[in-house]
mmCIF file of N, CA and C in Angstrom:
data_model
loop_
_atom_site.group_PDB
_atom_site.id
_atom_site.type_symbol
_atom_site.label_atom_id
_atom_site.label_comp_id
_atom_site.label_asym_id
_atom_site.label_seq_id
_atom_site.Cartn_x
_atom_site.Cartn_y
_atom_site.Cartn_z
ATOM 1 N N MET A 1 -19.780 -12.564 45.306
ATOM 2 C CA MET A 1 -18.986 -11.366 45.140
ATOM 3 C C MET A 1 -18.915 -10.651 46.484
ATOM 4 N N THR A 2 -17.732 -10.100 46.780
ATOM 5 C CA THR A 2 -17.525 -9.380 48.034
ATOM 6 C C THR A 2 -17.164 -7.925 47.737
ATOM 7 N N ASN A 3 -17.508 -7.040 48.667
ATOM 8 C CA ASN A 3 -17.121 -5.651 48.495
ATOM 9 C C ASN A 3 -15.918 -5.281 49.349
ATOM 10 N N LYS A 4 -15.247 -6.271 49.889
ATOM 11 C CA LYS A 4 -14.063 -6.050 50.721
ATOM 12 C C LYS A 4 -12.795 -6.120 49.859
ATOM 13 N N PRO A 5 -11.767 -5.335 50.221
ATOM 14 C CA PRO A 5 -10.517 -5.395 49.449
ATOM 15 C C PRO A 5 -9.843 -6.753 49.612
ATOM 16 N N LEU A 6 -9.229 -7.212 48.534
ATOM 17 C CA LEU A 6 -8.532 -8.495 48.513
ATOM 18 C C LEU A 6 -7.051 -8.252 48.236
ATOM 19 N N ALA A 7 -6.204 -9.042 48.865
ATOM 20 C CA ALA A 7 -4.763 -8.937 48.618
ATOM 21 C C ALA A 7 -4.436 -9.440 47.214
ATOM 22 N N LEU A 8 -3.450 -8.819 46.594
ATOM 23 C CA LEU A 8 -3.003 -9.269 45.283
ATOM 24 C C LEU A 8 -2.103 -10.481 45.434
ATOM 25 N N THR A 9 -2.164 -11.366 44.474
ATOM 26 C CA THR A 9 -1.271 -12.514 44.452
ATOM 27 C C THR A 9 0.076 -12.072 43.886
ATOM 28 N N PRO A 10 1.134 -12.829 44.138
ATOM 29 C CA PRO A 10 2.426 -12.509 43.528
ATOM 30 C C PRO A 10 2.338 -12.441 41.993
ATOM 31 N N LYS A 11 1.522 -13.293 41.394
ATOM 32 C CA LYS A 11 1.346 -13.283 39.937
ATOM 33 C C LYS A 11 0.712 -11.973 39.474
ATOM 34 N N GLU A 12 -0.301 -11.488 40.209
ATOM 35 C CA GLU A 12 -0.954 -10.233 39.856
ATOM 36 C C GLU A 12 0.005 -9.049 40.007
ATOM 37 N N ILE A 13 0.804 -9.044 41.055
ATOM 38 C CA ILE A 13 1.789 -7.978 41.252
ATOM 39 C C ILE A 13 2.776 -7.956 40.092
ATOM 40 N N LYS A 14 3.261 -9.114 39.697
ATOM 41 C CA LYS A 14 4.199 -9.208 38.579
ATOM 42 C C LYS A 14 3.538 -8.724 37.284
ATOM 43 N N GLU A 15 2.293 -9.100 37.073
ATOM 44 C CA GLU A 15 1.567 -8.686 35.874
ATOM 45 C C GLU A 15 1.388 -7.167 35.834
ATOM 46 N N ILE A 16 0.989 -6.571 36.952
ATOM 47 C CA ILE A 16 0.807 -5.124 37.022
ATOM 48 C C ILE A 16 2.137 -4.407 36.811
ATOM 49 N N ALA A 17 3.192 -4.935 37.415
ATOM 50 C CA ALA A 17 4.514 -4.317 37.292
ATOM 51 C C ALA A 17 5.021 -4.312 35.858
ATOM 52 N N SER A 18 4.538 -5.226 35.044
ATOM 53 C CA SER A 18 5.006 -5.311 33.662
ATOM 54 C C SER A 18 4.297 -4.327 32.726
ATOM 55 N N VAL A 19 3.271 -3.621 33.215
ATOM 56 C CA VAL A 19 2.540 -2.659 32.380
ATOM 57 C C VAL A 19 3.398 -1.393 32.224
ATOM 58 N N GLN A 20 3.810 -1.103 31.002
ATOM 59 C CA GLN A 20 4.707 0.016 30.730
ATOM 60 C C GLN A 20 4.114 1.349 31.183
ATOM 61 N N GLN A 21 2.823 1.548 30.989
ATOM 62 C CA GLN A 21 2.182 2.806 31.379
ATOM 63 C C GLN A 21 2.309 3.051 32.879
ATOM 64 N N ILE A 22 2.214 2.003 33.676
ATOM 65 C CA ILE A 22 2.353 2.145 35.130
ATOM 66 C C ILE A 22 3.798 2.451 35.491
ATOM 67 N N GLN A 23 4.724 1.769 34.856
ATOM 68 C CA GLN A 23 6.146 2.068 35.089
ATOM 69 C C GLN A 23 6.434 3.534 34.781
ATOM 70 N N ASP A 24 5.887 4.032 33.676
ATOM 71 C CA ASP A 24 6.106 5.424 33.279
ATOM 72 C C ASP A 24 5.492 6.395 34.278
ATOM 73 N N LEU A 25 4.269 6.107 34.746
ATOM 74 C CA LEU A 25 3.603 6.987 35.706
ATOM 75 C C LEU A 25 4.385 7.092 37.013
ATOM 76 N N TRP A 26 5.046 6.017 37.382
ATOM 77 C CA TRP A 26 5.790 5.985 38.636
ATOM 78 C C TRP A 26 7.282 6.246 38.442
ATOM 79 N N GLY A 27 7.709 6.454 37.203
ATOM 80 C CA GLY A 27 9.112 6.776 36.940
ATOM 81 C C GLY A 27 10.058 5.612 37.179
ATOM 82 N N MET A 28 9.599 4.407 36.913
ATOM 83 C CA MET A 28 10.435 3.221 37.105
ATOM 84 C C MET A 28 11.135 2.830 35.806
ATOM 85 N N ALA A 29 12.343 2.335 35.938
ATOM 86 C CA ALA A 29 13.139 1.970 34.764
ATOM 87 C C ALA A 29 12.746 0.623 34.182
ATOM 88 N N ASN A 30 12.195 -0.266 35.029
ATOM 89 C CA ASN A 30 11.874 -1.611 34.547
ATOM 90 C C ASN A 30 10.825 -2.257 35.448
ATOM 91 N N SER A 31 10.361 -3.421 35.032
ATOM 92 C CA SER A 31 9.293 -4.104 35.780
ATOM 93 C C SER A 31 9.775 -4.617 37.135
ATOM 94 N N GLU A 32 11.054 -4.952 37.251
ATOM 95 C CA GLU A 32 11.562 -5.434 38.541
ATOM 96 C C GLU A 32 11.496 -4.330 39.598
ATOM 97 N N ASP A 33 11.888 -3.106 39.223
ATOM 98 C CA ASP A 33 11.804 -1.986 40.159
ATOM 99 C C ASP A 33 10.350 -1.703 40.535
ATOM 100 N N MET A 34 9.458 -1.773 39.544
ATOM 101 C CA MET A 34 8.043 -1.527 39.810
ATOM 102 C C MET A 34 7.472 -2.599 40.722
ATOM 103 N N GLU A 35 7.878 -3.833 40.510
ATOM 104 C CA GLU A 35 7.395 -4.936 41.347
ATOM 105 C C GLU A 35 7.804 -4.732 42.808
ATOM 106 N N MET A 36 9.038 -4.304 43.039
ATOM 107 C CA MET A 36 9.491 -4.053 44.407
ATOM 108 C C MET A 36 8.686 -2.918 45.042
ATOM 109 N N THR A 37 8.390 -1.889 44.265
ATOM 110 C CA THR A 37 7.588 -0.770 44.765
ATOM 111 C C THR A 37 6.182 -1.224 45.110
ATOM 112 N N LEU A 38 5.579 -2.025 44.236
ATOM 113 C CA LEU A 38 4.209 -2.497 44.478
ATOM 114 C C LEU A 38 4.105 -3.324 45.751
ATOM 115 N N LYS A 39 5.166 -4.015 46.105
ATOM 116 C CA LYS A 39 5.148 -4.831 47.321
ATOM 117 C C LYS A 39 5.183 -3.982 48.584
ATOM 118 N N ASP A 40 5.603 -2.701 48.442
ATOM 119 C CA ASP A 40 5.765 -1.827 49.608
ATOM 120 C C ASP A 40 4.689 -0.760 49.742
ATOM 121 N N ILE A 41 3.724 -0.709 48.814
ATOM 122 C CA ILE A 41 2.682 0.310 48.890
ATOM 123 C C ILE A 41 1.317 -0.381 48.919
ATOM 124 N N TYR A 42 0.265 0.413 49.024
ATOM 125 C CA TYR A 42 -1.093 -0.105 49.126
ATOM 126 C C TYR A 42 -1.576 -0.556 47.749
ATOM 127 N N THR A 43 -1.710 -1.835 47.575
ATOM 128 C CA THR A 43 -2.231 -2.415 46.338
ATOM 129 C C THR A 43 -3.303 -3.425 46.720
ATOM 130 N N VAL A 44 -4.499 -3.237 46.184
ATOM 131 C CA VAL A 44 -5.606 -4.143 46.490
ATOM 132 C C VAL A 44 -6.414 -4.427 45.239
ATOM 133 N N LYS A 45 -7.256 -5.430 45.379
ATOM 134 C CA LYS A 45 -8.159 -5.814 44.296
ATOM 135 C C LYS A 45 -9.563 -5.877 44.873
ATOM 136 N N PHE A 46 -10.531 -5.429 44.076
ATOM 137 C CA PHE A 46 -11.933 -5.557 44.427
ATOM 138 C C PHE A 46 -12.629 -6.356 43.342
ATOM 139 N N GLN A 47 -13.607 -7.142 43.742
ATOM 140 C CA GLN A 47 -14.497 -7.766 42.766
ATOM 141 C C GLN A 47 -15.552 -6.718 42.492
ATOM 142 N N TYR A 48 -15.551 -6.180 41.291
ATOM 143 C CA TYR A 48 -16.308 -4.974 40.988
ATOM 144 C C TYR A 48 -17.435 -5.239 40.006
ATOM 145 N N MET A 49 -18.563 -4.583 40.256
ATOM 146 C CA MET A 49 -19.662 -4.611 39.312
ATOM 147 C C MET A 49 -20.315 -3.239 39.366
ATOM 148 N N ASN A 50 -20.398 -2.567 38.198
ATOM 149 C CA ASN A 50 -21.087 -1.287 38.185
ATOM 150 C C ASN A 50 -22.458 -1.462 37.561
ATOM 151 N N GLU A 51 -23.127 -0.366 37.318
ATOM 152 C CA GLU A 51 -24.490 -0.438 36.806
ATOM 153 C C GLU A 51 -24.570 -1.233 35.511
ATOM 154 N N SER A 52 -25.651 -1.935 35.354
ATOM 155 C CA SER A 52 -25.851 -2.805 34.208
ATOM 156 C C SER A 52 -26.156 -1.976 32.970
ATOM 157 N N PRO A 53 -25.674 -2.308 31.790
ATOM 158 C CA PRO A 53 -24.738 -3.402 31.513
ATOM 159 C C PRO A 53 -23.318 -2.882 31.581
ATOM 160 N N GLY A 54 -22.726 -2.921 32.721
ATOM 161 C CA GLY A 54 -21.416 -2.319 32.929
ATOM 162 C C GLY A 54 -20.321 -3.318 33.132
ATOM 163 N N TYR A 55 -19.271 -2.838 33.730
ATOM 164 C CA TYR A 55 -18.084 -3.655 33.958
ATOM 165 C C TYR A 55 -18.314 -4.620 35.105
ATOM 166 N N VAL A 56 -17.883 -5.840 34.936
ATOM 167 C CA VAL A 56 -17.886 -6.843 35.997
ATOM 168 C C VAL A 56 -16.532 -7.521 35.964
ATOM 169 N N GLY A 57 -15.821 -7.491 37.061
ATOM 170 C CA GLY A 57 -14.513 -8.127 37.103
ATOM 171 C C GLY A 57 -13.642 -7.522 38.185
ATOM 172 N N ASP A 58 -12.339 -7.740 38.048
ATOM 173 C CA ASP A 58 -11.385 -7.256 39.031
ATOM 174 C C ASP A 58 -11.071 -5.786 38.795
ATOM 175 N N LEU A 59 -11.082 -5.028 39.872
ATOM 176 C CA LEU A 59 -10.658 -3.638 39.869
ATOM 177 C C LEU A 59 -9.451 -3.559 40.796
ATOM 178 N N PHE A 60 -8.315 -3.126 40.263
ATOM 179 C CA PHE A 60 -7.085 -3.016 41.039
ATOM 180 C C PHE A 60 -6.852 -1.557 41.393
ATOM 181 N N ILE A 61 -6.442 -1.299 42.630
ATOM 182 C CA ILE A 61 -6.126 0.044 43.093
ATOM 183 C C ILE A 61 -4.675 0.052 43.569
ATOM 184 N N ILE A 62 -3.911 1.020 43.077
ATOM 185 C CA ILE A 62 -2.539 1.228 43.530
ATOM 186 C C ILE A 62 -2.498 2.621 44.141
ATOM 187 N N GLN A 63 -2.204 2.689 45.420
ATOM 188 C CA GLN A 63 -2.221 3.955 46.158
ATOM 189 C C GLN A 63 -0.847 4.206 46.765
ATOM 190 N N PRO A 64 -0.227 5.370 46.484
ATOM 191 C CA PRO A 64 1.042 5.669 47.131
ATOM 192 C C PRO A 64 0.878 5.714 48.650
ATOM 193 N N GLY A 65 1.978 5.595 49.352
ATOM 194 C CA GLY A 65 1.941 5.546 50.809
ATOM 195 C C GLY A 65 1.501 6.829 51.475
ATOM 196 N N VAL A 66 1.528 7.946 50.751
ATOM 197 C CA VAL A 66 1.157 9.230 51.318
ATOM 198 C C VAL A 66 0.064 9.848 50.453
ATOM 199 N N LEU A 67 -1.050 10.194 51.063
ATOM 200 C CA LEU A 67 -2.097 10.882 50.308
ATOM 201 C C LEU A 67 -1.561 12.244 49.882
ATOM 202 N N GLY A 68 -1.918 12.665 48.690
ATOM 203 C CA GLY A 68 -1.391 13.921 48.180
ATOM 204 C C GLY A 68 0.015 13.784 47.644
ATOM 205 N N SER A 69 0.442 12.576 47.423
ATOM 206 C CA SER A 69 1.774 12.300 46.887
ATOM 207 C C SER A 69 1.853 12.756 45.435
ATOM 208 N N GLU A 70 3.069 12.917 44.946
ATOM 209 C CA GLU A 70 3.271 13.256 43.535
ATOM 210 C C GLU A 70 2.891 12.093 42.622
ATOM 211 N N PHE A 71 2.826 10.899 43.174
ATOM 212 C CA PHE A 71 2.469 9.727 42.383
ATOM 213 C C PHE A 71 0.956 9.564 42.380
ATOM 214 N N PRO A 72 0.379 9.229 41.235
ATOM 215 C CA PRO A 72 -1.081 9.140 41.151
ATOM 216 C C PRO A 72 -1.632 7.837 41.723
ATOM 217 N N VAL A 73 -2.880 7.897 42.159
ATOM 218 C CA VAL A 73 -3.618 6.673 42.465
ATOM 219 C C VAL A 73 -3.969 6.060 41.114
ATOM 220 N N ILE A 74 -3.731 4.790 40.958
ATOM 221 C CA ILE A 74 -3.974 4.122 39.679
ATOM 222 C C ILE A 74 -5.083 3.104 39.861
ATOM 223 N N ARG A 75 -6.020 3.108 38.921
ATOM 224 C CA ARG A 75 -7.095 2.115 38.873
ATOM 225 C C ARG A 75 -6.930 1.319 37.591
ATOM 226 N N LEU A 76 -6.985 0.004 37.714
ATOM 227 C CA LEU A 76 -6.849 -0.894 36.567
ATOM 228 C C LEU A 76 -8.007 -1.866 36.520
ATOM 229 N N VAL A 77 -8.386 -2.238 35.315
ATOM 230 C CA VAL A 77 -9.372 -3.299 35.109
ATOM 231 C C VAL A 77 -8.864 -4.196 33.996
ATOM 232 N N ARG A 78 -9.464 -5.354 33.868
ATOM 233 C CA ARG A 78 -9.165 -6.237 32.737
ATOM 234 C C ARG A 78 -10.130 -5.893 31.611
ATOM 235 N N ASN A 79 -9.592 -5.660 30.415
ATOM 236 C CA ASN A 79 -10.471 -5.361 29.284
ATOM 237 C C ASN A 79 -11.008 -6.665 28.697
ATOM 238 N N GLN A 80 -11.743 -6.569 27.604
ATOM 239 C CA GLN A 80 -12.362 -7.760 27.009
ATOM 240 C C GLN A 80 -11.333 -8.756 26.503
ATOM 241 N N GLU A 81 -10.120 -8.278 26.223
ATOM 242 C CA GLU A 81 -9.046 -9.182 25.775
ATOM 243 C C GLU A 81 -8.255 -9.735 26.962
ATOM 244 N N LYS A 82 -8.750 -9.513 28.181
ATOM 245 C CA LYS A 82 -8.144 -10.003 29.429
ATOM 246 C C LYS A 82 -6.813 -9.335 29.738
ATOM 247 N N GLN A 83 -6.545 -8.161 29.120
ATOM 248 C CA GLN A 83 -5.342 -7.386 29.393
ATOM 249 C C GLN A 83 -5.651 -6.309 30.413
ATOM 250 N N LEU A 84 -4.663 -5.959 31.234
ATOM 251 C CA LEU A 84 -4.866 -4.889 32.190
ATOM 252 C C LEU A 84 -4.932 -3.551 31.479
ATOM 253 N N GLU A 85 -5.873 -2.729 31.907
ATOM 254 C CA GLU A 85 -6.086 -1.426 31.281
ATOM 255 C C GLU A 85 -6.163 -0.377 32.389
ATOM 256 N N VAL A 86 -5.380 0.684 32.250
ATOM 257 C CA VAL A 86 -5.392 1.772 33.226
ATOM 258 C C VAL A 86 -6.609 2.645 32.950
ATOM 259 N N LEU A 87 -7.376 2.934 34.010
ATOM 260 C CA LEU A 87 -8.532 3.827 33.877
ATOM 261 C C LEU A 87 -8.058 5.255 34.102
ATOM 262 N N GLU A 88 -8.439 6.133 33.240
ATOM 263 C CA GLU A 88 -8.049 7.547 33.346
ATOM 264 C C GLU A 88 -9.027 8.280 34.223
#
């Protein structure tokens, strides 16, 4: 396991873009628009492990290009059903 940020694969970007909650948070009309946005902003993945018995897996961070932007920083993890889940 590494604590360094990892680039997202095209498959991961497409998967994240298809999450309706993320599209809504960013005001996107569809997954294609969200996918184009994700390719132009800071999106990374970490191999994450918190205190035991906690979460172990991929943690995705989506950060707008400007700190203090109207768009939120989004954190996602895979839940037990292997679906992406937005952390509040």
